[in-house]
XYZ file of C-alpha atoms in Angstrom:
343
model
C 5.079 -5.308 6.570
C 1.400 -6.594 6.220
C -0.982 -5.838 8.746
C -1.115 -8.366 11.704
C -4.262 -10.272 11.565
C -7.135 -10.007 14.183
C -8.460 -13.164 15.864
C -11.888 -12.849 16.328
C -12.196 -15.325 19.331
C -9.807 -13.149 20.860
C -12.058 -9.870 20.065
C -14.922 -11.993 21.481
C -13.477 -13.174 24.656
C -12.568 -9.747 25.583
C -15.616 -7.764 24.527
C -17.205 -10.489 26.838
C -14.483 -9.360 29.457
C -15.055 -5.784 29.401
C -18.585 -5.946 29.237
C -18.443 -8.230 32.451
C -15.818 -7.245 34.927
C -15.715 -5.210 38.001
C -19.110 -2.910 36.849
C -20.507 -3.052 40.890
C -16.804 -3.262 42.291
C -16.666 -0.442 45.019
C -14.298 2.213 44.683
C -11.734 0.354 47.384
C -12.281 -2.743 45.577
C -11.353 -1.455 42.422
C -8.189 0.611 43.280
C -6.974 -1.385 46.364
C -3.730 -2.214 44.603
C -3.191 0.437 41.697
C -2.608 3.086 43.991
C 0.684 1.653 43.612
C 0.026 1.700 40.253
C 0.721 -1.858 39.287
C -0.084 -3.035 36.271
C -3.296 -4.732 36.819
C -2.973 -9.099 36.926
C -2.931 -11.449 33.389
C -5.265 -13.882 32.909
C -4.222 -17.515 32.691
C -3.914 -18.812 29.689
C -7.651 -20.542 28.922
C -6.897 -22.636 25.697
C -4.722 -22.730 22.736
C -6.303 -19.774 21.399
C -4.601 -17.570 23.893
C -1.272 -18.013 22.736
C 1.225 -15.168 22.262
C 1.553 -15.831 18.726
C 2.112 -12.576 16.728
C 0.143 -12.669 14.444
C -2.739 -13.146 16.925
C -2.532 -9.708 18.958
C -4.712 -7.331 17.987
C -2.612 -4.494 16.817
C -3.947 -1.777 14.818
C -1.804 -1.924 11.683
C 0.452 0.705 9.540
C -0.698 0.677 6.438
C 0.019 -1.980 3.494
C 2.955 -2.238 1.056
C 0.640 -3.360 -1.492
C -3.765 -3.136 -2.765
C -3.094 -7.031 -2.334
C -2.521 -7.004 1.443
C -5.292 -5.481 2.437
C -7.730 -8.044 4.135
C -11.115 -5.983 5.390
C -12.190 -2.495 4.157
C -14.578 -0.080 4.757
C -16.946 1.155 1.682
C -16.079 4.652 3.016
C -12.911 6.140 1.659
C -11.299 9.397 2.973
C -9.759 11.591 0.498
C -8.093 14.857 1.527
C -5.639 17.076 -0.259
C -8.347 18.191 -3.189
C -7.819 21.098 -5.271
C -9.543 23.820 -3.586
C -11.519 24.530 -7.020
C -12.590 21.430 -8.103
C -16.403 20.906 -8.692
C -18.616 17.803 -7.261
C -19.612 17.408 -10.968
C -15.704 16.746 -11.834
C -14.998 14.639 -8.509
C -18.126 12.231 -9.146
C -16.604 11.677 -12.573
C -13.302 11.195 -11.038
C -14.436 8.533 -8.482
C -17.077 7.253 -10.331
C -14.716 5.402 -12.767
C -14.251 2.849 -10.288
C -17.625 1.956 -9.249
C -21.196 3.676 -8.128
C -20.121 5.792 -5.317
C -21.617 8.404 -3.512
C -20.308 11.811 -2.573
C -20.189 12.836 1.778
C -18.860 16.244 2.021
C -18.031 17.771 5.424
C -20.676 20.377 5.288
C -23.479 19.653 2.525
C -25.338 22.991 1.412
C -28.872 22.950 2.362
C -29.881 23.633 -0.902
C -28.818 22.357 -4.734
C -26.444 24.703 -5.918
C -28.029 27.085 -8.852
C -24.549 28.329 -10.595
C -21.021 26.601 -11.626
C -19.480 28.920 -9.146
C -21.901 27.407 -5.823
C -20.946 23.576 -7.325
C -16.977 24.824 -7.623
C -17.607 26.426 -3.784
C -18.473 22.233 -2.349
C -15.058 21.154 -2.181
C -13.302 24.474 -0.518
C -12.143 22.264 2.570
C -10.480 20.111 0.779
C -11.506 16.540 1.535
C -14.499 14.518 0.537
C -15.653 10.882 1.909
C -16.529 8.049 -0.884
C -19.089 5.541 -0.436
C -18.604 2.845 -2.904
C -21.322 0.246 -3.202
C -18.486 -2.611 -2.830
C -15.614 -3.292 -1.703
C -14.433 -4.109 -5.080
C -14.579 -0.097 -6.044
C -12.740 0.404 -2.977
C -9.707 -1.557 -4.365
C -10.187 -0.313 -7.957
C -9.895 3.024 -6.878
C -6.427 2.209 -4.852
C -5.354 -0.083 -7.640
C -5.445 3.325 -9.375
C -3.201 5.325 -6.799
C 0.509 5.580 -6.421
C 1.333 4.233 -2.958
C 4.484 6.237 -1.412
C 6.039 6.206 2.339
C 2.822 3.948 3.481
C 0.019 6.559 1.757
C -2.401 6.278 -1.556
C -2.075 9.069 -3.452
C -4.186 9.876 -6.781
C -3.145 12.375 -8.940
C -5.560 15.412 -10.372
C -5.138 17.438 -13.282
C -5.491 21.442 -11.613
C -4.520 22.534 -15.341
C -2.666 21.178 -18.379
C 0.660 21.941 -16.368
C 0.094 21.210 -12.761
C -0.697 18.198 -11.175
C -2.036 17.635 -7.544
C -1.969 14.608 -5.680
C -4.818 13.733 -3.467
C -4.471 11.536 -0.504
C -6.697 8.249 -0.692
C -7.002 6.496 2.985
C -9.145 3.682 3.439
C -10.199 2.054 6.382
C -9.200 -1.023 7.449
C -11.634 -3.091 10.127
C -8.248 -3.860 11.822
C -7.529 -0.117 12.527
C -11.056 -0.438 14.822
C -9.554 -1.821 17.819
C -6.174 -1.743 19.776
C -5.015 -4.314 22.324
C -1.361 -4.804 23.124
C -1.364 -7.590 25.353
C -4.836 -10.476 25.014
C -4.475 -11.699 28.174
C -4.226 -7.885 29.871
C -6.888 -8.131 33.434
C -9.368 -4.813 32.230
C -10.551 -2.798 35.228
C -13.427 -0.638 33.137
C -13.535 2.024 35.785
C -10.150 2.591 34.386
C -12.069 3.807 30.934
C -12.388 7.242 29.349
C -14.763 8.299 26.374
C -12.957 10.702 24.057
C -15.316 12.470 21.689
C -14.087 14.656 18.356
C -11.848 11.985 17.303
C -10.840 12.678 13.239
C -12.067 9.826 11.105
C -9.407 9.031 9.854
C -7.037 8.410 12.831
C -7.109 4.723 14.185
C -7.236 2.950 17.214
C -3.123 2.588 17.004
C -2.319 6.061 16.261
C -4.624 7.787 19.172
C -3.452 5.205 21.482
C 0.039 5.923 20.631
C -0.783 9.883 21.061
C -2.933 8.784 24.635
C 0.240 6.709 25.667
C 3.211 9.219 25.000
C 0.486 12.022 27.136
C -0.777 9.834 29.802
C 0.619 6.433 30.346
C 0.130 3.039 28.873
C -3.019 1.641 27.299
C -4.927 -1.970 27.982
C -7.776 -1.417 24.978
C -8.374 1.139 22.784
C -11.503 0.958 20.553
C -13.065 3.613 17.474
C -16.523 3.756 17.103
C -17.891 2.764 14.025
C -21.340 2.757 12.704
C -22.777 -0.513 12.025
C -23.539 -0.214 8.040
C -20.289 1.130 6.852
C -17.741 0.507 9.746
C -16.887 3.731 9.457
C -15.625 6.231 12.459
C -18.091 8.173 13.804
C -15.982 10.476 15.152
C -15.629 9.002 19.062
C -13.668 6.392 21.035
C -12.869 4.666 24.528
C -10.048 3.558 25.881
C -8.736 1.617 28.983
C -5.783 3.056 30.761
C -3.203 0.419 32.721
C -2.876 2.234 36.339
C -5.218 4.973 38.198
C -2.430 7.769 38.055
C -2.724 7.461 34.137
C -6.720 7.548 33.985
C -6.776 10.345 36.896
C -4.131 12.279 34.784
C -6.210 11.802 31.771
C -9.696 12.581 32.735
C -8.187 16.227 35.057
C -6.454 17.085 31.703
C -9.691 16.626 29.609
C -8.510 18.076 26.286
C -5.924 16.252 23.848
C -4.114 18.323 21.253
C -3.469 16.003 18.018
C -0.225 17.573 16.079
C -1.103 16.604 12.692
C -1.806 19.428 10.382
C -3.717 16.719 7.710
C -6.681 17.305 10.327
C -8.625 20.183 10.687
C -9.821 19.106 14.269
C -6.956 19.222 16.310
C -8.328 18.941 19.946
C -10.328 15.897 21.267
C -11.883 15.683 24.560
C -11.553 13.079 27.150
C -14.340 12.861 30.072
C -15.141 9.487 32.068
C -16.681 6.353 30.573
C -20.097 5.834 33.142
C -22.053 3.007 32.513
C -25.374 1.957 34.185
C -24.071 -0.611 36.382
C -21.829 1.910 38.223
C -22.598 2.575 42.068
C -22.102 5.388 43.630
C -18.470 5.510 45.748
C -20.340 7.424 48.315
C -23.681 5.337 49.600
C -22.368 2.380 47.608
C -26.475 1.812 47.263
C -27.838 4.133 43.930
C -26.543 4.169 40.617
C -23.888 6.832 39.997
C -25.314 9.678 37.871
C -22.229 12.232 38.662
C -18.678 11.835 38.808
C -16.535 14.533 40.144
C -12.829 15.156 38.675
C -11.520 16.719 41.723
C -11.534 13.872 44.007
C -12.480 11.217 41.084
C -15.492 9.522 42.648
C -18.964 8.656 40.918
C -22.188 9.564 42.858
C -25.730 9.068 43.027
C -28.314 12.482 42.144
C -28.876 12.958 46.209
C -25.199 12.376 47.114
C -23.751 14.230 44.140
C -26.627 17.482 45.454
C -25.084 16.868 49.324
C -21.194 16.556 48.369
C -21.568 19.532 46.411
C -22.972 21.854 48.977
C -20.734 20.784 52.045
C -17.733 20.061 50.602
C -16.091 23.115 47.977
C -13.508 20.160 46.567
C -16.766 18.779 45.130
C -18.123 21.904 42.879
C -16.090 20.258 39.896
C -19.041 17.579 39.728
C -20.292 16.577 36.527
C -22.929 15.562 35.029
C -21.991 12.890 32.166
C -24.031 13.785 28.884
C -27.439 11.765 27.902
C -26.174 7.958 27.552
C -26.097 7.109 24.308
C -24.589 3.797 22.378
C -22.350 5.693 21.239
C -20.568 6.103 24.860
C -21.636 3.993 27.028
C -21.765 -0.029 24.762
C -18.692 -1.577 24.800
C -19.899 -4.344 21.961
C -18.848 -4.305 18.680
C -21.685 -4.284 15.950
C -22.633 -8.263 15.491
C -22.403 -7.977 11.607
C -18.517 -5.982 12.441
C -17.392 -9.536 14.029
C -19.245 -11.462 11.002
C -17.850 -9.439 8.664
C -14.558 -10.214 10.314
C -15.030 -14.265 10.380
C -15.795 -13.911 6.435
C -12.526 -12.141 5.762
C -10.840 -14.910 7.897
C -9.457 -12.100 10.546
């Protein structure tokens, strides 16, 4: 089964939505009702364009039966499974067959390597990341694979009687976000940030792994960078009901059982934004949150709670705000790039 296509005035409307909603709500405001944990309230429908048609969700998809159904791709390819002795010398021949890439390996050495043994010593983890300068090298290179049980797979020659096949995953723009159900009301203070995510998991597969641990999912979204729309290794997501969010924030680390990674553990901590008051004066903007009693709070409030009440000596202080936690937009040129596909 192809990959369901994305509509991007759906991806607008609720980037626009999530952006938006509920960011001064007060903390009885914004869980008056899911303490009863009820799904939160659907939108009318606006216009035409929210219709329930399949093939207008925005699913992350499984991957392709075939080069030819694949709609948007990332220049960045992720290849794992590489003989553990294979040189960068004999990989940039490999990949360079199919167009002017570039070689991103996990750890680079600081310095050139000076002997045949150093060059052999690159590839000892066992995957590499491609940058191809088009698209088109992207699909020459999986024109060139074996596809088998939903994977790419390109075979490499270990000796003149062994053969090992490497897997080739590319990234599909549609893997970026996850959204069962368009029309889904989004509470944001219902968001978590989950950082160490592997690049090569996508938005369905953690939210199926966040689902079957915590509860159901509204939105899930990967970070990408804006050049490449690549992973960056981070990701959000919006949980349906407060006992699911509450249960995922006190649990704060995810084990991933997938042996193809070698990061198994991501962690989960609250998504804070600026426009976020503090539960407690309902006056400041929240600089803490505490996973005890789940609350945000302002610098003095956080300092007072913490000193009178010993519930509150699990506050936190959220890390230096960054894009990369605290923007809920996609990159303009992502949504572009998405239009010219026809998504």
């Amino acid at each position: 089964m192809s990959a369901p296509l994305i509509n991007v005035d759906h991806l607008r409307e609720l980037l626009y939505r999530l952006k938006y909603m509920n960011l001064n709500a007060t903390h009885e405001e914004t869980f008056e009702n899911v303490q009863k944990d009820s799904l939160p309230a659907f939108l009318p429908n606006h216009s035409p364009q929210f219709d329930r048609a399949e093939e207008n969700l925005l699913m992350s998809p499984g991957y392709p039966e075939s080069v030819e159904s694949l709609q948007c791709i990332s220049r960045k390819v992720f290849v794992g499974g590489l003989p553990q002795d294979i040189s960068k010398s004999s990989l940039l021949q490999k990949f360079c067959a199919y167009g002017q890439v570039r070689l991103d390996f996990p750890s680079e050495p600081t310095h050139p390597p000076r002997t045949r043994k150093a060059d052999r010593r690159l590839s000892t983890s066992g995957y590499v990341f491609l940058i191809y300068e088009t698209e088109e090298a992207v699909f020459n290179l999986l024109k060139a694979c074996s596809f088998r049980d939903g994977s790419y797979f390109l075979p490499f020659h270990e000796d003149s009687m062994n053969v090992k096949l490497a897997q080739v995953r590319p990234w599909q723009l549609a893997s970026i976000t996850y959204i069962p159900n368009i029309d889904a009301m989004i509470d944001t203070r219902l968001t978590v940030f989950i950082g160490g995510v592997p690049r090569p998991l996508t938005s369905g597969e953690l939210a199926a792994l966040l689902e079957q641990n915590y509860g159901p999912l509204l939105y899930c979204e990967i970070d990408v960078d804006p050049e490449l729309f690549y992973p960056k290794g981070a990701a959000r997501a919006v949980f349906a009901s407060y006992s699911s969010y509450v249960k995922a924030i006190r649990s704060r680390y995810l084990h991933i059982p997938n042996v193809e990674f070698n990061k198994r553990t991501v962690e989960i901590k609250p998504y804070t934004m600026d426009e976020i008051l503090c539960d407690e004066c309902l006056e400041a903007a929240a600089t803490h949150f505490c996973r005890v009693c789940m609350q945000y709070y302002c610098e003095a409030c956080s300092i007072r709670m913490d000193h009178s009440v010993g519930s509150h000596l699990d506050v936190i202080t959220p890390a230096a705000k960054s894009p990369t936690e605290h923007d809920f937009d996609l990159p303009n040129n992502l949504l572009e790039r998405l239009a010219e596909c026809s998504i």
